[in-house]
Coordinates of C-alpha atoms in Angstrom, one line a residue:
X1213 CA -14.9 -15.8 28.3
X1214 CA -12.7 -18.1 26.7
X1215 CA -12.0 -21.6 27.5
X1216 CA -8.7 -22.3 26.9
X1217 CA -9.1 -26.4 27.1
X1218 CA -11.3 -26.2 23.9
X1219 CA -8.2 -24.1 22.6
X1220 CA -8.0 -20.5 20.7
X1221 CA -7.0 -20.8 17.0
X1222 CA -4.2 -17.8 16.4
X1223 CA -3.5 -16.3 12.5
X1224 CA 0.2 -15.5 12.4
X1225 CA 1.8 -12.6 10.0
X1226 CA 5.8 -12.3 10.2
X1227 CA 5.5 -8.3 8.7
X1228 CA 9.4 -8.6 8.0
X1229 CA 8.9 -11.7 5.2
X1230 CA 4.8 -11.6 5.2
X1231 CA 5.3 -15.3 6.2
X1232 CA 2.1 -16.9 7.3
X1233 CA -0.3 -19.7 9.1
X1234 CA -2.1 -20.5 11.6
X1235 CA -1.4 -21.4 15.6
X1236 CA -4.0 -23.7 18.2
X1237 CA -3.3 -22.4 21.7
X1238 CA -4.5 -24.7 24.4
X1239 CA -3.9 -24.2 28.3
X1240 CA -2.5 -27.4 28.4
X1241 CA -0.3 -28.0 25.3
X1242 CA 0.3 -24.2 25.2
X1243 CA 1.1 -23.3 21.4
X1244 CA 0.7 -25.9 18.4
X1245 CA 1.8 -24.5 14.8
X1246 CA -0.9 -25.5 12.9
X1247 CA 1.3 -24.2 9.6
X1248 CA 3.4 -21.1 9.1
X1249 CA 5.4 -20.7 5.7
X1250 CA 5.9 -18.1 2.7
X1251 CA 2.3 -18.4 1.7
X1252 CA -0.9 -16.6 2.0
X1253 CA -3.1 -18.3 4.0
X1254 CA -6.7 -17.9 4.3
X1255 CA -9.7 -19.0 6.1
X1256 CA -9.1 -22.0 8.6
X1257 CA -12.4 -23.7 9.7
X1258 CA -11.9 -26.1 13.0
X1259 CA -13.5 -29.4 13.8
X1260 CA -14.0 -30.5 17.5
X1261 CA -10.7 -32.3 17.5
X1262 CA -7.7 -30.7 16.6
X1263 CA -7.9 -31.1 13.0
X1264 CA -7.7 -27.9 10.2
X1265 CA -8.9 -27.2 6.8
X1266 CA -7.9 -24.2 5.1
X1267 CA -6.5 -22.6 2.3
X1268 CA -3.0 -22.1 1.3
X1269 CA -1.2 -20.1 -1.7
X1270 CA 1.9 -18.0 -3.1
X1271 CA 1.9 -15.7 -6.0
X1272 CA 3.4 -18.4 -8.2
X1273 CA 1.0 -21.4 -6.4
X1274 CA -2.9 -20.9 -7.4
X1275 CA -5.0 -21.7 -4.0
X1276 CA -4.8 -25.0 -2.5
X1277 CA -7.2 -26.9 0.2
X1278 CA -5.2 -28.1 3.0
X1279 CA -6.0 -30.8 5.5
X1280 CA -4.1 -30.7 9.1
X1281 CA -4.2 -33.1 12.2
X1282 CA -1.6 -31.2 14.5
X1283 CA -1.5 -34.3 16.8
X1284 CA -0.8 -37.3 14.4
X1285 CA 1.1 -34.2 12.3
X1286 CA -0.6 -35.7 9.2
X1287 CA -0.9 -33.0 6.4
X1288 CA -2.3 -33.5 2.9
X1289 CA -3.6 -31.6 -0.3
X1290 CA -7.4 -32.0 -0.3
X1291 CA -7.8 -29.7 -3.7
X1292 CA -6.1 -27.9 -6.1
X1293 CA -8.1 -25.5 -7.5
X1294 CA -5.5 -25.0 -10.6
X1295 CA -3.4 -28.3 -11.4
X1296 CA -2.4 -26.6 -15.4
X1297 CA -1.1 -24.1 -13.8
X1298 CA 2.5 -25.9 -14.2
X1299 CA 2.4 -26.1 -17.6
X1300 CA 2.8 -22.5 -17.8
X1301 CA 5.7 -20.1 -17.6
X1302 CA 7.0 -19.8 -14.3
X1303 CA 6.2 -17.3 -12.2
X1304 CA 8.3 -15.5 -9.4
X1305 CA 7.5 -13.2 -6.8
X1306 CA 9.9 -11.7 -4.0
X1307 CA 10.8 -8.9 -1.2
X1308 CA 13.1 -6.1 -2.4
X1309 CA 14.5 -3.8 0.4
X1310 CA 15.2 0.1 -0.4
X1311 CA 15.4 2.8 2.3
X1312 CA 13.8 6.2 1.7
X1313 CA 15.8 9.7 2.2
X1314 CA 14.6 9.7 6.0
X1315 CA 17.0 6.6 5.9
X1316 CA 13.8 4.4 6.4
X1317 CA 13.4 0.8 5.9
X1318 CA 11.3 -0.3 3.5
X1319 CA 10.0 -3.7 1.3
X1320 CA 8.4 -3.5 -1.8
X1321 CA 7.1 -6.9 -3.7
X1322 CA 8.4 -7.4 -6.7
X1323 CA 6.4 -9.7 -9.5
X1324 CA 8.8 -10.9 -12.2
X1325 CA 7.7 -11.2 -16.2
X1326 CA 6.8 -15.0 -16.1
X1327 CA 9.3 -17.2 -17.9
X1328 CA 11.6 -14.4 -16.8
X1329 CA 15.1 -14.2 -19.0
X1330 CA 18.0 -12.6 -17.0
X1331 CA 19.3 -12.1 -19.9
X1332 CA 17.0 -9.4 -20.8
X1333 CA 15.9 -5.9 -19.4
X1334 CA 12.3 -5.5 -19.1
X1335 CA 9.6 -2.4 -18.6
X1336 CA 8.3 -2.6 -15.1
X1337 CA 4.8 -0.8 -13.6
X1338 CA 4.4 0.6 -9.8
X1339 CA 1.1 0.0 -8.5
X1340 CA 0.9 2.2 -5.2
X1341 CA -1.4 2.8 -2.3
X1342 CA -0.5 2.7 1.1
X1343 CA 1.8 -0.3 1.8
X1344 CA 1.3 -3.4 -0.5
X1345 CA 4.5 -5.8 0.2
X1346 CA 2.4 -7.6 2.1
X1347 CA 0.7 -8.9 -1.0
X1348 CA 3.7 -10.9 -2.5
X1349 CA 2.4 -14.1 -2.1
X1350 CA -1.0 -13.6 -3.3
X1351 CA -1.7 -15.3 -6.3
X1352 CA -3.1 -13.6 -9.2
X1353 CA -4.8 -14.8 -12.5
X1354 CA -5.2 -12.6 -15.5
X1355 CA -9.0 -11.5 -16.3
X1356 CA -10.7 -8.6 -17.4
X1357 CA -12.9 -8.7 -14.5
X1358 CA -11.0 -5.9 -12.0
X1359 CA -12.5 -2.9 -10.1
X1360 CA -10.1 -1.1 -10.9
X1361 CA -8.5 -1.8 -14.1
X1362 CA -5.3 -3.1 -13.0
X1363 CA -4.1 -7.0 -12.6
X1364 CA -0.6 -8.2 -11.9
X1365 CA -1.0 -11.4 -13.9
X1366 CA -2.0 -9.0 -17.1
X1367 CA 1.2 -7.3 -17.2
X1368 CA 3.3 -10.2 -15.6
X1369 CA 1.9 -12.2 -18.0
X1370 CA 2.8 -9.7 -21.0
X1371 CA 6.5 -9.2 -20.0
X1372 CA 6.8 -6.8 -17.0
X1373 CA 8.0 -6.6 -13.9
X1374 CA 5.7 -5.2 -11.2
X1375 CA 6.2 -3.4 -8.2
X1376 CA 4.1 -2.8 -5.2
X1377 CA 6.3 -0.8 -2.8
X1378 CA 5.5 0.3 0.7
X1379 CA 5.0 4.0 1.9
X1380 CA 5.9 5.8 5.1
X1381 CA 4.6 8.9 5.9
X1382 CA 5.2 12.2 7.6
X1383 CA 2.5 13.7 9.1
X1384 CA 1.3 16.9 7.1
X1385 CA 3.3 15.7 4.0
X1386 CA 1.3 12.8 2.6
X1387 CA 2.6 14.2 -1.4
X1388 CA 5.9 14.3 -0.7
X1389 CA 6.4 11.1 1.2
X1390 CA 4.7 9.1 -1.1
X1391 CA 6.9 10.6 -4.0
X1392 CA 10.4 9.9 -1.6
X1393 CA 9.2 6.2 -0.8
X1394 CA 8.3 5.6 -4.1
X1395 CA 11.1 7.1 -6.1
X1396 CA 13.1 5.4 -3.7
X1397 CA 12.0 2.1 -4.4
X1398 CA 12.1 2.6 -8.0
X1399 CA 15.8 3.3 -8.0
X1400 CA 16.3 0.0 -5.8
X1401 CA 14.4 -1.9 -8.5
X1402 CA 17.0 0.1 -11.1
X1403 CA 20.0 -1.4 -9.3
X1404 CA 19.6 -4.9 -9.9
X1405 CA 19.5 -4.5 -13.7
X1406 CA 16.6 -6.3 -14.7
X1407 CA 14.3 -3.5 -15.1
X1408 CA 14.6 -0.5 -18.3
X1409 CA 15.1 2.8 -16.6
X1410 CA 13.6 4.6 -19.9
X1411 CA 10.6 2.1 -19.6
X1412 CA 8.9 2.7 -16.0
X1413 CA 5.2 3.5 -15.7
X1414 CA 3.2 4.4 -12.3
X1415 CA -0.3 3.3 -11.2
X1416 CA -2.7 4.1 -8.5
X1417 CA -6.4 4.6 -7.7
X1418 CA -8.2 6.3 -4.7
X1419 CA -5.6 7.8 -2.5
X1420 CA -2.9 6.1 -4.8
X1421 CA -4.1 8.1 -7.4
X1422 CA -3.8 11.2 -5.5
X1423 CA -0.3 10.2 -5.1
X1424 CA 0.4 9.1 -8.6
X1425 CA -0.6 12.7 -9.6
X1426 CA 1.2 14.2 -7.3
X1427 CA 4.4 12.2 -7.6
X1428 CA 4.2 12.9 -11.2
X1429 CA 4.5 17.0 -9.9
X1430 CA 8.0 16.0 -8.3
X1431 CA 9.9 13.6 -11.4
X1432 CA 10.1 12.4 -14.2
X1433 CA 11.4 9.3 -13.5
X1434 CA 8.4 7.8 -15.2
X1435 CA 7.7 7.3 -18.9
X1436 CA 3.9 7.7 -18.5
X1437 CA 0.9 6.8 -15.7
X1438 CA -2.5 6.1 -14.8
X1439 CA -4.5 7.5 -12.3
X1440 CA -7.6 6.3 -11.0
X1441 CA -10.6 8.3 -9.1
X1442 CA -7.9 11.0 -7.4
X1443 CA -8.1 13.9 -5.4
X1444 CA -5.7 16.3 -7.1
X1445 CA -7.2 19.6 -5.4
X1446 CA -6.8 18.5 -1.8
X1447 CA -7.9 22.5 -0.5
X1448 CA -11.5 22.2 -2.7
X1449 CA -11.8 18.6 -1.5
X1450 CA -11.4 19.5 2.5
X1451 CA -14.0 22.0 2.4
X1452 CA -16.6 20.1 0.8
X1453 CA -19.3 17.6 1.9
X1454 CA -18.9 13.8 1.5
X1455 CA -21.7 12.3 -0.3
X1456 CA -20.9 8.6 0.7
X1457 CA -22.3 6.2 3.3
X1458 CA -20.4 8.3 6.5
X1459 CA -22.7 11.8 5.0
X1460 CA -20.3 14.5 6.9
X1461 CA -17.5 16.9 5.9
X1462 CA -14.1 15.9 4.4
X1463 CA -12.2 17.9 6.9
X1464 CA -11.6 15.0 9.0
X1465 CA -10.3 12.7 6.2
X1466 CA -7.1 15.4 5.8
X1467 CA -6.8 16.4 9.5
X1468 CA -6.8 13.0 11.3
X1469 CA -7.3 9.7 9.3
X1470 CA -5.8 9.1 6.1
X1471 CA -4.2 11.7 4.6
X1472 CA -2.4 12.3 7.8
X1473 CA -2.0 16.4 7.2
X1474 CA -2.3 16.7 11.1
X1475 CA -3.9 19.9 11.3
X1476 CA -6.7 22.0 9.5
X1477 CA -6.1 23.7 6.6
X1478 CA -5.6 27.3 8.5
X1479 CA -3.0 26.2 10.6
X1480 CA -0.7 24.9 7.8
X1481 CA -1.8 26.8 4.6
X1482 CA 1.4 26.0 3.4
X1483 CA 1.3 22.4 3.8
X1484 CA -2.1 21.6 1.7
X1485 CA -1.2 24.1 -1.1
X1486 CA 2.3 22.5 -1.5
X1487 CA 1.2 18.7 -1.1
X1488 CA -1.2 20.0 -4.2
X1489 CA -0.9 17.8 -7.6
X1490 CA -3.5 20.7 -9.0
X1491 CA -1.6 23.7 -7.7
X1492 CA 1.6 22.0 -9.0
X1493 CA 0.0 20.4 -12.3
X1494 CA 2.5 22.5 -14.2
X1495 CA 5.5 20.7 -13.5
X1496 CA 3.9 17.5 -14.9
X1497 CA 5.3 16.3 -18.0
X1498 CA 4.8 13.1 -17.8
X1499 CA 1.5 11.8 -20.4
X1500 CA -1.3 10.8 -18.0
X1501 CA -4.7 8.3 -18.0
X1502 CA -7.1 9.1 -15.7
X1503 CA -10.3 7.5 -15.1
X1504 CA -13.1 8.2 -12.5
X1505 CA -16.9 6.9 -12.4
X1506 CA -18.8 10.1 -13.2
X1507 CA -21.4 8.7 -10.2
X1508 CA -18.8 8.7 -7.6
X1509 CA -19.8 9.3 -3.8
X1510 CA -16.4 9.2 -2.2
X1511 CA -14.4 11.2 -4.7
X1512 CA -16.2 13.4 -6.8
X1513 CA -15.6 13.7 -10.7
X1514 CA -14.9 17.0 -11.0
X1515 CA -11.5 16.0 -8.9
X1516 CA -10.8 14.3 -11.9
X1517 CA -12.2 16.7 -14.2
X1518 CA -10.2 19.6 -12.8
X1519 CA -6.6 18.3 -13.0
X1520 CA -7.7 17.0 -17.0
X1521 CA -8.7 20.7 -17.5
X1522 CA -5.9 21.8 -15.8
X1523 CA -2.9 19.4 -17.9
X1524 CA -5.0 20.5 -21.2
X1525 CA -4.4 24.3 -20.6
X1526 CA -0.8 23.6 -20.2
X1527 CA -0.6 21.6 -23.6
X1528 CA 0.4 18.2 -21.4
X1529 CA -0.6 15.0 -23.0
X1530 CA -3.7 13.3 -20.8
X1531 CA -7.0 11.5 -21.4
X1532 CA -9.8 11.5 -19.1
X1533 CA -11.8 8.6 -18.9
X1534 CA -15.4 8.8 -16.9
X1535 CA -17.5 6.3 -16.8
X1536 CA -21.3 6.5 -16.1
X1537 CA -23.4 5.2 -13.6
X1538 CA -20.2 4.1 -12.0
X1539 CA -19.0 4.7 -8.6
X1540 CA -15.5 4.7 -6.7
X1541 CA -15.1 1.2 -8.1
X1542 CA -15.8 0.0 -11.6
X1543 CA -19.1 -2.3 -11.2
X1544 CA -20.4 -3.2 -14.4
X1545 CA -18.7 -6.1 -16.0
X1546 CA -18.3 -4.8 -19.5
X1547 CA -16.7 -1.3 -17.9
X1548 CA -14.3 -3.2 -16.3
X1549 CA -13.3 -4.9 -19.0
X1550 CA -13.1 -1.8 -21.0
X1551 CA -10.9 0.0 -18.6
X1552 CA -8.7 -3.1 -18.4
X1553 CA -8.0 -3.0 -22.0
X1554 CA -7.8 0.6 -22.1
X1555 CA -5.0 0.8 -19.2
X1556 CA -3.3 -2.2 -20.8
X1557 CA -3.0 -0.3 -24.1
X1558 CA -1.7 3.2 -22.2
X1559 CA 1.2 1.2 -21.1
X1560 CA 1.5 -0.5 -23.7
X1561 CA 1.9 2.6 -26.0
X1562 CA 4.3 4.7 -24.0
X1563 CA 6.6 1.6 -22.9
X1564 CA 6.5 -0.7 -25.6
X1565 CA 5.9 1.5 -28.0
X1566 CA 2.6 0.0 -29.6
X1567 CA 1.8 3.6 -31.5
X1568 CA -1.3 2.0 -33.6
X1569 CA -4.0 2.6 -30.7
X1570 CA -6.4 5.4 -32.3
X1571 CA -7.8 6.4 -28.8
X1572 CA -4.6 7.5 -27.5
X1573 CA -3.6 9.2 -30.5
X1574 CA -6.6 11.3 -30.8
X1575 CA -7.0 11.6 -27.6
X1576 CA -3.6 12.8 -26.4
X1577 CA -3.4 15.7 -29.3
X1578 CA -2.8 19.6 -28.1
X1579 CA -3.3 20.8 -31.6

């Protein structure tokens, strides 16, 4: 049971802005805003009283340690954990609202270049999975050290805009609502005029690499793309056996959780050969990265492997990086930073047109 004199300590999320903070509900006093603003709030500890530590930040604000006393309303900056940070270029995050062709509401964040010129026109990267606006006020700092290759601060930092836009799906189309929502979001980013239509790049790992390669199967809206550890031969993937933690079929993965199809793969034949980036890998023209750890347990290599084979046969210009003893994520620390670098200099070469990298010119030859 809960005692409601001691009080019950509420995390508040505005989805519409992704404000945040924290609430202290007593019986007595009812609700007391602890603190509740466009940040990103994290971890509140309590003391016996009514007074708060936690942590605050925005994108353009490294974390802070906050102090609050919500009956003397006292509020103070215990630690900054980045005080240089002002010396810097600024940097600027914010909400941009596009509506898909279902006439859907959307957000997407939108991280400007740092130092940002309006002057100027920039090259912009989408990093998808899922929904991700609600990541516009986390703060990012550029390192090498990433999972999965990919840092906002990296490219921010470098002159480009990034965009995490928000997908809503149809149940039994998971392809082609990824490729509406995030075409449409692209074109929204288009219409203000700060981004170079001829300079876009996509990005995605897991399922969002799924749905980069598919996406790329439906325009060519984008000047090149990475894709990270992603089923692109969704029919070979349902009827095989899962080798992580969970140790059961995949079937359930495409009929009820994530990839939303609805229904097995003999009641809608249709529906998994169409949302297909492997059956459809001929209308890709767009050059493509992947990368995959070749000791993967929750998508296996050959996913990769297959598309790579199939975009070779068809003369399309892709590089397949796999990585060994790694898994879904990139673990080892000189890996990481290899794919970081490696990424960095894909989108560097197609969108800024940095043509010196011997990798990708060897790499990317059909002769």
């Amino acid at each position: 049971l809960v005692d409601l004199n001691k009080g019950i300590v509420l995390e508040i999320t505005n989805q519409k802005n992704w404000f945040s903070g924290y609430a202290l509900y007593t019986g007595k006093r009812g609700l007391q805003v602890v603190d509740y603003c466009d940040k990103h709030h994290i971890g509140i500890k309590k003391n016996r009283g009514k007074q708060f530590v936690y942590a605050s930040e925005r994108y353009s604000e490294s974390a802070q340690l906050m102090y609050v006393d919500v009956e003397t309303k006292i509020s103070k900056v215990l630690y900054e954990s980045n005080k240089h940070q002002r010396n810097y270029l600024e940097k600027k995050s914010t909400l941009l609202s596009y509506t898909n062709e279902k006439g859907q509401a959307l957000k997407a964040a939108l991280f400007y270049p740092d130092g940002y010129d309006e002057k100027r026109k920039y090259p912009m990267i989408v990093s998808i999975y899922d929904k991700k606006s609600m990541y516009v006020n986390h703060f990012s700092k550029p390192s090498f050290q990433n999972s999965v290759g990919f840092c906002v601060s990296n490219f921010t930092a470098d002159q480009y805009f990034v965009l995490y836009p928000d997908i809503a799906y149809e149940k039994g189309n998971p392809g082609f609502s990824a490729s509406d929502c995030v075409i449409a979001a692209v074109k929204a980013a288009i219409a203000t005029g700060m981004v170079d239509e001829n300079r876009i790049g996509l990005i995605g790992h897991s399922f969002g690499g799924y749905e980069t390669d598919f996406i790329l199967t439906q325009t060519n809206l984008f000047a090149t793309a990475v894709s990270g550890a992603g089923v692109s031969d969704p029919i070979g993937r349902y009827f095989g056996l899962g080798n992580d933690y969970i140790h059961k079929d995949e079937m359930w993965r495409f009929e009820t959780q994530q990839w939303r199809m609805g229904s097995t793969f003999f009641e809608n034949k249709s529906g998994y050969w169409s949302n297909s980036a492997l059956v459809n890998a001929d209308k890709i023209t767009t050059p493509l990265l992947q990368w995959a750890g070749k000791d993967d347990t929750t998508v296996p290599f050959e996913q990769s492997v297959s598309l790579y084979m199939a975009l070779r046969r068809l003369g399309k210009p892709t590089i397949l990086l796999g990585y060994p003893k790694e898994g879904h994520n990139v673990s080892n620390p000189e890996n990481q930073k290899d794919l970081t670098i490696r990424i960095k200099q894909w989108f560097d070469y197609f969108l800024k047109d940095k043509k010196d990298v011997g990798w990708i010119v060897a790499g990317t030859s059909v002769e």
